[in-house]
PDB file of C-alpha atoms in Angstrom:
ATOM      1  CA  MET T   1      -9.524  48.677  -8.707  1.00 49.00           C
ATOM      2  CA  PHE T   2      -6.016  47.978 -10.084  1.00 42.00           C
ATOM      3  CA  THR T   3      -5.510  45.330  -7.365  1.00 45.00           C
ATOM      4  CA  ILE T   4      -8.812  43.617  -8.218  1.00 46.00           C
ATOM      5  CA  ASN T   5      -8.002  43.544 -11.950  1.00 47.00           C
ATOM      6  CA  LYS T   6      -4.583  42.144 -11.183  1.00 41.00           C
ATOM      7  CA  ARG T   7      -6.108  39.313  -9.168  1.00 44.00           C
ATOM      8  CA  ILE T   8      -8.632  38.559 -11.928  1.00 42.00           C
ATOM      9  CA  ALA T   9      -5.804  38.418 -14.479  1.00 43.00           C
ATOM     10  CA  ARG T  10      -3.865  36.049 -12.210  1.00 43.00           C
ATOM     11  CA  VAL T  11      -6.848  33.733 -11.878  1.00 41.00           C
ATOM     12  CA  GLY T  12      -7.277  33.799 -15.657  1.00 45.00           C
ATOM     13  CA  VAL T  13      -3.658  32.693 -16.132  1.00 39.00           C
ATOM     14  CA  VAL T  14      -4.089  29.845 -13.644  1.00 38.00           C
ATOM     15  CA  LEU T  15      -7.277  28.614 -15.340  1.00 41.00           C
ATOM     16  CA  ALA T  16      -5.627  28.766 -18.760  1.00 43.00           C
ATOM     17  CA  ALA T  17      -2.687  26.758 -17.520  1.00 41.00           C
ATOM     18  CA  ALA T  18      -5.019  24.205 -15.972  1.00 42.00           C
ATOM     19  CA  ALA T  19      -6.964  23.934 -19.219  1.00 44.00           C
ATOM     20  CA  MET T  20      -3.790  23.325 -21.178  1.00 44.00           C
ATOM     21  CA  ALA T  21      -2.744  20.646 -18.697  1.00 42.00           C
ATOM     22  CA  GLY T  22      -6.165  18.999 -18.938  1.00 43.00           C
ATOM     23  CA  CYS T  23      -5.995  18.877 -22.738  1.00 45.00           C
ATOM     24  CA  SER T  24      -2.495  17.398 -22.856  1.00 48.00           C
ATOM     25  CA  SER T  25      -2.357  13.711 -23.760  1.00 53.00           C
ATOM     26  CA  THR T  26       1.128  13.199 -22.237  1.00 54.00           C
ATOM     27  CA  PRO T  27       1.022  11.184 -18.987  1.00 62.00           C
ATOM     28  CA  THR T  28       2.220  13.058 -15.917  1.00 71.00           C
ATOM     29  CA  TYR T  29       4.157   9.984 -14.753  1.00 85.00           C
ATOM     30  CA  PRO T  30       6.631   7.620 -16.440  1.00 90.00           C
ATOM     31  CA  PRO T  31       4.654   5.410 -18.840  1.00 91.00           C
ATOM     32  CA  ALA T  32       3.776   1.846 -17.869  1.00 90.00           C
ATOM     33  CA  PRO T  33       5.925  -0.818 -19.619  1.00 85.00           C
ATOM     34  CA  ALA T  34       4.760  -1.967 -23.043  1.00 80.00           C
ATOM     35  CA  GLN T  35       2.603  -5.076 -23.243  1.00 79.00           C
ATOM     36  CA  THR T  36       4.619  -8.315 -23.268  1.00 79.00           C
ATOM     37  CA  GLY T  37       2.183 -11.012 -22.047  1.00 66.00           C
ATOM     38  CA  SER T  38       5.053 -12.961 -20.481  1.00 65.00           C
ATOM     39  CA  TYR T  39       4.459 -12.264 -16.799  1.00 71.00           C
ATOM     40  CA  ASP T  40       5.001 -15.348 -14.571  1.00 77.00           C
ATOM     41  CA  TRP T  41       2.251 -15.610 -12.005  1.00 84.00           C
ATOM     42  CA  ASN T  42       0.811 -18.245  -9.651  1.00 89.00           C
ATOM     43  CA  TYR T  43      -2.677 -18.006  -8.210  1.00 91.00           C
ATOM     44  CA  LEU T  44      -2.831 -17.643  -4.412  1.00 93.00           C
ATOM     45  CA  VAL T  45      -5.826 -18.653  -2.347  1.00 94.00           C
ATOM     46  CA  GLY T  46      -7.623 -15.773  -0.680  1.00 93.00           C
ATOM     47  CA  PRO T  47     -10.511 -15.021   1.718  1.00 93.00           C
ATOM     48  CA  GLY T  48     -13.855 -15.797   0.144  1.00 90.00           C
ATOM     49  CA  ASP T  49     -12.506 -18.578  -2.088  1.00 93.00           C
ATOM     50  CA  SER T  50     -14.210 -21.940  -2.176  1.00 94.00           C
ATOM     51  CA  VAL T  51     -11.667 -24.749  -1.943  1.00 95.00           C
ATOM     52  CA  GLN T  52     -12.316 -28.295  -3.162  1.00 96.00           C
ATOM     53  CA  VAL T  53     -10.237 -30.789  -1.198  1.00 97.00           C
ATOM     54  CA  PHE T  54      -9.889 -34.357  -2.527  1.00 98.00           C
ATOM     55  CA  VAL T  55      -8.232 -36.917  -0.233  1.00 98.00           C
ATOM     56  CA  TRP T  56      -7.456 -40.092  -2.159  1.00 97.00           C
ATOM     57  CA  ARG T  57      -9.417 -43.097  -0.881  1.00 96.00           C
ATOM     58  CA  ASN T  58     -10.918 -40.998   1.886  1.00 97.00           C
ATOM     59  CA  PRO T  59     -14.154 -39.440   0.521  1.00 96.00           C
ATOM     60  CA  GLU T  60     -15.452 -38.874   4.058  1.00 96.00           C
ATOM     61  CA  VAL T  61     -12.694 -36.335   4.590  1.00 96.00           C
ATOM     62  CA  SER T  62     -12.964 -34.714   1.169  1.00 97.00           C
ATOM     63  CA  GLY T  63     -15.331 -31.829   0.404  1.00 96.00           C
ATOM     64  CA  SER T  64     -15.802 -28.189  -0.448  1.00 96.00           C
ATOM     65  CA  PHE T  65     -14.744 -25.682   2.206  1.00 96.00           C
ATOM     66  CA  PRO T  66     -14.818 -21.855   2.291  1.00 95.00           C
ATOM     67  CA  VAL T  67     -11.861 -19.694   3.219  1.00 96.00           C
ATOM     68  CA  ARG T  68     -12.911 -17.373   6.009  1.00 95.00           C
ATOM     69  CA  PRO T  69     -12.227 -13.602   6.137  1.00 94.00           C
ATOM     70  CA  ASP T  70      -9.278 -14.322   8.455  1.00 95.00           C
ATOM     71  CA  GLY T  71      -7.667 -16.407   5.728  1.00 95.00           C
ATOM     72  CA  LYS T  72      -8.174 -19.748   7.473  1.00 97.00           C
ATOM     73  CA  MET T  73     -10.397 -22.697   6.667  1.00 97.00           C
ATOM     74  CA  THR T  74     -11.824 -25.640   8.576  1.00 97.00           C
ATOM     75  CA  MET T  75     -12.327 -29.068   6.990  1.00 96.00           C
ATOM     76  CA  ASN T  76     -12.995 -32.556   8.219  1.00 91.00           C
ATOM     77  CA  LEU T  77     -10.372 -33.509  10.854  1.00 95.00           C
ATOM     78  CA  VAL T  78      -8.474 -30.247  10.354  1.00 95.00           C
ATOM     79  CA  GLU T  79      -9.417 -26.997  12.083  1.00 93.00           C
ATOM     80  CA  ASP T  80      -8.144 -23.461  11.417  1.00 96.00           C
ATOM     81  CA  ILE T  81      -5.540 -24.243   8.807  1.00 97.00           C
ATOM     82  CA  GLN T  82      -4.029 -21.171   7.102  1.00 97.00           C
ATOM     83  CA  ALA T  83      -5.117 -21.108   3.457  1.00 97.00           C
ATOM     84  CA  SER T  84      -4.808 -17.460   2.287  1.00 95.00           C
ATOM     85  CA  GLY T  85      -1.578 -16.544   0.581  1.00 94.00           C
ATOM     86  CA  LYS T  86      -0.742 -20.104  -0.527  1.00 96.00           C
ATOM     87  CA  THR T  87      -0.897 -21.766  -3.931  1.00 95.00           C
ATOM     88  CA  PRO T  88      -3.311 -24.708  -4.185  1.00 96.00           C
ATOM     89  CA  SER T  89      -0.318 -27.083  -4.222  1.00 97.00           C
ATOM     90  CA  GLN T  90       1.168 -25.533  -1.087  1.00 98.00           C
ATOM     91  CA  LEU T  91      -2.178 -25.796   0.686  1.00 98.00           C
ATOM     92  CA  ALA T  92      -2.486 -29.454  -0.370  1.00 98.00           C
ATOM     93  CA  ARG T  93       0.905 -30.259   1.154  1.00 98.00           C
ATOM     94  CA  ASP T  94      -0.057 -28.514   4.435  1.00 98.00           C
ATOM     95  CA  ILE T  95      -3.307 -30.470   4.589  1.00 98.00           C
ATOM     96  CA  GLU T  96      -1.415 -33.704   4.017  1.00 98.00           C
ATOM     97  CA  LYS T  97       0.813 -32.917   7.030  1.00 98.00           C
ATOM     98  CA  ALA T  98      -2.245 -32.149   9.181  1.00 97.00           C
ATOM     99  CA  LEU T  99      -4.094 -35.304   8.103  1.00 98.00           C
ATOM    100  CA  ALA T 100      -1.033 -37.500   8.659  1.00 97.00           C
ATOM    101  CA  LYS T 101      -2.027 -37.629  12.345  1.00 96.00           C
ATOM    102  CA  TYR T 102      -5.157 -39.573  11.386  1.00 96.00           C
ATOM    103  CA  ILE T 103      -4.524 -41.082   7.925  1.00 96.00           C
ATOM    104  CA  GLN T 104      -1.515 -43.015   6.792  1.00 95.00           C
ATOM    105  CA  GLU T 105       0.312 -41.246   3.965  1.00 96.00           C
ATOM    106  CA  PRO T 106      -2.619 -39.088   2.786  1.00 97.00           C
ATOM    107  CA  ILE T 107      -2.620 -37.827  -0.812  1.00 98.00           C
ATOM    108  CA  VAL T 108      -4.430 -34.487  -1.213  1.00 98.00           C
ATOM    109  CA  THR T 109      -5.432 -32.467  -4.248  1.00 98.00           C
ATOM    110  CA  VAL T 110      -6.761 -28.910  -3.920  1.00 97.00           C
ATOM    111  CA  ILE T 111      -8.828 -27.090  -6.557  1.00 96.00           C
ATOM    112  CA  VAL T 112     -10.025 -23.486  -6.152  1.00 93.00           C
ATOM    113  CA  ALA T 113     -13.536 -22.764  -7.463  1.00 83.00           C
ATOM    114  CA  GLY T 114     -14.636 -19.197  -8.137  1.00 70.00           C
ATOM    115  CA  GLY T 115     -11.298 -17.772  -7.040  1.00 75.00           C
ATOM    116  CA  ILE T 116     -11.049 -14.227  -5.772  1.00 76.00           C
ATOM    117  CA  GLY T 117      -7.507 -14.235  -4.461  1.00 84.00           C
ATOM    118  CA  PRO T 118      -5.927 -12.396  -1.519  1.00 90.00           C
ATOM    119  CA  PHE T 119      -6.483  -8.627  -1.242  1.00 88.00           C
ATOM    120  CA  ASP T 120      -2.906  -7.756  -2.174  1.00 89.00           C
ATOM    121  CA  GLN T 121      -3.321  -9.522  -5.518  1.00 91.00           C
ATOM    122  CA  GLN T 122      -6.666  -8.015  -6.500  1.00 94.00           C
ATOM    123  CA  LEU T 123      -6.932  -5.209  -9.056  1.00 96.00           C
ATOM    124  CA  ARG T 124      -8.655  -1.978  -8.019  1.00 97.00           C
ATOM    125  CA  VAL T 125     -10.067   0.789 -10.202  1.00 98.00           C
ATOM    126  CA  VAL T 126     -10.875   4.123  -8.545  1.00 98.00           C
ATOM    127  CA  GLY T 127     -11.999   7.509  -9.834  1.00 97.00           C
ATOM    128  CA  GLU T 128     -13.838   8.267 -13.083  1.00 97.00           C
ATOM    129  CA  ALA T 129     -14.492   4.707 -14.271  1.00 98.00           C
ATOM    130  CA  ALA T 130     -18.066   3.774 -15.067  1.00 97.00           C
ATOM    131  CA  LYS T 131     -18.057   1.067 -12.349  1.00 98.00           C
ATOM    132  CA  PRO T 132     -15.128   1.534  -9.925  1.00 97.00           C
ATOM    133  CA  GLN T 133     -14.477  -1.760  -8.165  1.00 95.00           C
ATOM    134  CA  ALA T 134     -12.002  -4.436  -7.077  1.00 94.00           C
ATOM    135  CA  LEU T 135     -11.538  -7.455  -9.338  1.00 93.00           C
ATOM    136  CA  ASN T 136      -9.586 -10.662  -9.242  1.00 90.00           C
ATOM    137  CA  TYR T 137      -6.468 -10.758 -11.392  1.00 92.00           C
ATOM    138  CA  ARG T 138      -6.459 -13.147 -14.337  1.00 89.00           C
ATOM    139  CA  GLU T 139      -3.433 -14.467 -16.190  1.00 87.00           C
ATOM    140  CA  LYS T 140      -2.203 -12.151 -18.968  1.00 90.00           C
ATOM    141  CA  MET T 141      -4.805  -9.526 -18.082  1.00 94.00           C
ATOM    142  CA  SER T 142      -4.247  -6.221 -19.894  1.00 96.00           C
ATOM    143  CA  LEU T 143      -5.419  -2.662 -19.357  1.00 97.00           C
ATOM    144  CA  ILE T 144      -8.172  -2.983 -21.968  1.00 96.00           C
ATOM    145  CA  ASP T 145      -9.459  -6.149 -20.282  1.00 97.00           C
ATOM    146  CA  LEU T 146      -9.665  -4.234 -17.022  1.00 97.00           C
ATOM    147  CA  MET T 147     -11.487  -1.302 -18.605  1.00 98.00           C
ATOM    148  CA  ILE T 148     -14.037  -3.598 -20.206  1.00 97.00           C
ATOM    149  CA  SER T 149     -14.714  -5.132 -16.782  1.00 96.00           C
ATOM    150  CA  VAL T 150     -15.418  -1.685 -15.250  1.00 98.00           C
ATOM    151  CA  GLY T 151     -17.504  -0.417 -18.163  1.00 97.00           C
ATOM    152  CA  GLY T 152     -15.057   2.142 -19.558  1.00 97.00           C
ATOM    153  CA  LEU T 153     -14.759   5.806 -18.574  1.00 97.00           C
ATOM    154  CA  THR T 154     -17.263   8.412 -17.440  1.00 97.00           C
ATOM    155  CA  ASP T 155     -17.834  11.628 -19.412  1.00 95.00           C
ATOM    156  CA  PHE T 156     -15.780  13.509 -16.815  1.00 96.00           C
ATOM    157  CA  ALA T 157     -12.659  11.321 -16.957  1.00 97.00           C
ATOM    158  CA  ALA T 158      -9.231  12.665 -17.858  1.00 96.00           C
ATOM    159  CA  GLY T 159      -8.274   9.330 -19.343  1.00 96.00           C
ATOM    160  CA  ASN T 160      -4.805  10.314 -20.558  1.00 96.00           C
ATOM    161  CA  LYS T 161      -3.959  11.557 -17.086  1.00 95.00           C
ATOM    162  CA  ALA T 162      -4.707   8.166 -15.491  1.00 97.00           C
ATOM    163  CA  TYR T 163      -1.975   6.205 -13.780  1.00 98.00           C
ATOM    164  CA  ILE T 164      -1.294   2.820 -12.226  1.00 98.00           C
ATOM    165  CA  LEU T 165      -0.059   2.507  -8.637  1.00 98.00           C
ATOM    166  CA  ARG T 166       2.221  -0.537  -8.632  1.00 97.00           C
ATOM    167  CA  THR T 167       4.452  -1.941  -5.856  1.00 94.00           C
ATOM    168  CA  VAL T 168       7.829  -3.090  -7.149  1.00 91.00           C
ATOM    169  CA  ASP T 169      10.425  -4.495  -4.731  1.00 90.00           C
ATOM    170  CA  GLY T 170       8.543  -2.988  -1.812  1.00 91.00           C
ATOM    171  CA  LYS T 171       8.339   0.493  -3.342  1.00 95.00           C
ATOM    172  CA  GLN T 172       5.239   2.076  -4.846  1.00 95.00           C
ATOM    173  CA  GLU T 173       5.540   3.492  -8.355  1.00 96.00           C
ATOM    174  CA  ARG T 174       3.202   5.687 -10.449  1.00 97.00           C
ATOM    175  CA  LEU T 175       3.042   4.660 -14.080  1.00 97.00           C
ATOM    176  CA  GLY T 176       1.168   6.816 -16.626  1.00 97.00           C
ATOM    177  CA  VAL T 177      -1.395   5.257 -19.005  1.00 97.00           C
ATOM    178  CA  ARG T 178      -3.322   6.710 -21.956  1.00 96.00           C
ATOM    179  CA  LEU T 179      -6.884   5.484 -21.509  1.00 97.00           C
ATOM    180  CA  GLU T 180      -8.454   7.969 -23.955  1.00 96.00           C
ATOM    181  CA  ASP T 181      -6.011   7.019 -26.694  1.00 96.00           C
ATOM    182  CA  LEU T 182      -6.694   3.350 -26.017  1.00 97.00           C
ATOM    183  CA  LEU T 183     -10.465   3.392 -25.652  1.00 96.00           C
ATOM    184  CA  LYS T 184     -11.535   6.267 -27.859  1.00 94.00           C
ATOM    185  CA  GLY T 185      -8.677   6.487 -30.310  1.00 94.00           C
ATOM    186  CA  GLY T 186      -8.139   2.746 -30.719  1.00 94.00           C
ATOM    187  CA  ASP T 187      -4.399   3.094 -30.147  1.00 96.00           C
ATOM    188  CA  VAL T 188      -3.340  -0.461 -29.215  1.00 94.00           C
ATOM    189  CA  SER T 189       0.138   0.775 -28.330  1.00 95.00           C
ATOM    190  CA  ALA T 190      -1.497   2.308 -25.236  1.00 96.00           C
ATOM    191  CA  ASN T 191      -2.495  -1.169 -23.995  1.00 96.00           C
ATOM    192  CA  VAL T 192      -0.239  -2.441 -21.153  1.00 96.00           C
ATOM    193  CA  ASP T 193      -0.062  -5.515 -18.955  1.00 96.00           C
ATOM    194  CA  MET T 194      -1.658  -5.410 -15.538  1.00 96.00           C
ATOM    195  CA  ARG T 195      -0.031  -6.972 -12.486  1.00 95.00           C
ATOM    196  CA  PRO T 196      -1.582  -8.444  -9.306  1.00 94.00           C
ATOM    197  CA  GLY T 197      -2.164  -5.684  -6.783  1.00 95.00           C
ATOM    198  CA  ASP T 198      -2.272  -2.824  -9.314  1.00 97.00           C
ATOM    199  CA  VAL T 199      -4.485   0.165  -8.528  1.00 98.00           C
ATOM    200  CA  LEU T 200      -5.723   2.125 -11.580  1.00 98.00           C
ATOM    201  CA  VAL T 201      -6.505   5.768 -10.739  1.00 98.00           C
ATOM    202  CA  VAL T 202      -8.630   7.722 -13.226  1.00 98.00           C
ATOM    203  CA  PRO T 203      -8.711  11.454 -12.341  1.00 97.00           C
ATOM    204  CA  GLU T 204     -11.499  13.856 -13.163  1.00 96.00           C
ATOM    205  CA  SER T 205     -11.039  16.337 -15.968  1.00 91.00           C
ATOM    206  CA  LEU T 206     -10.907  20.006 -14.908  1.00 82.00           C
ATOM    207  CA  PHE T 207     -13.224  21.023 -17.798  1.00 68.00           C
TER     208      PHE T 207
END
């Protein structure tokens, strides 16, 4: 009987500690940097994008072309050119080189319509968000913009225990964020900048 009571007491201590951890608003990980809005970023073409190619004085070569899942695209006179991972300007220069075999000094302009971007630049939200999903990154996108896009938190979310997985110089970091303070408490100091490739993880509350 003494052994059973001892085990019950131990379980009670563990549950109490877990409850205190769940109620704490302090992030488990180093906090994400404060919002600056000064991040320098260039859009990269990705699979699923629709690319408008304009070749000056050659409308028969111009047109709208999709980027395939393998990251390549096929257009008039040019087959299987690598598009994913390049800026529109870089892709335009590559198309000019490919068309130079057929057209004298081609001048190409590339415009991306309905851009999605490559997978490593997309934002992902997993866990206790209302609508977990992957989204394309937009310039100067912040944490609150991301949460609006996914519909906020569920009733079971431990918002102040959420964190961002971010790759910096080839190494993955975990950065704590305070979603409850931001969304429910209106604390704008909890708003932080997002970066291409960020993964926001929203854990479930223990109670």
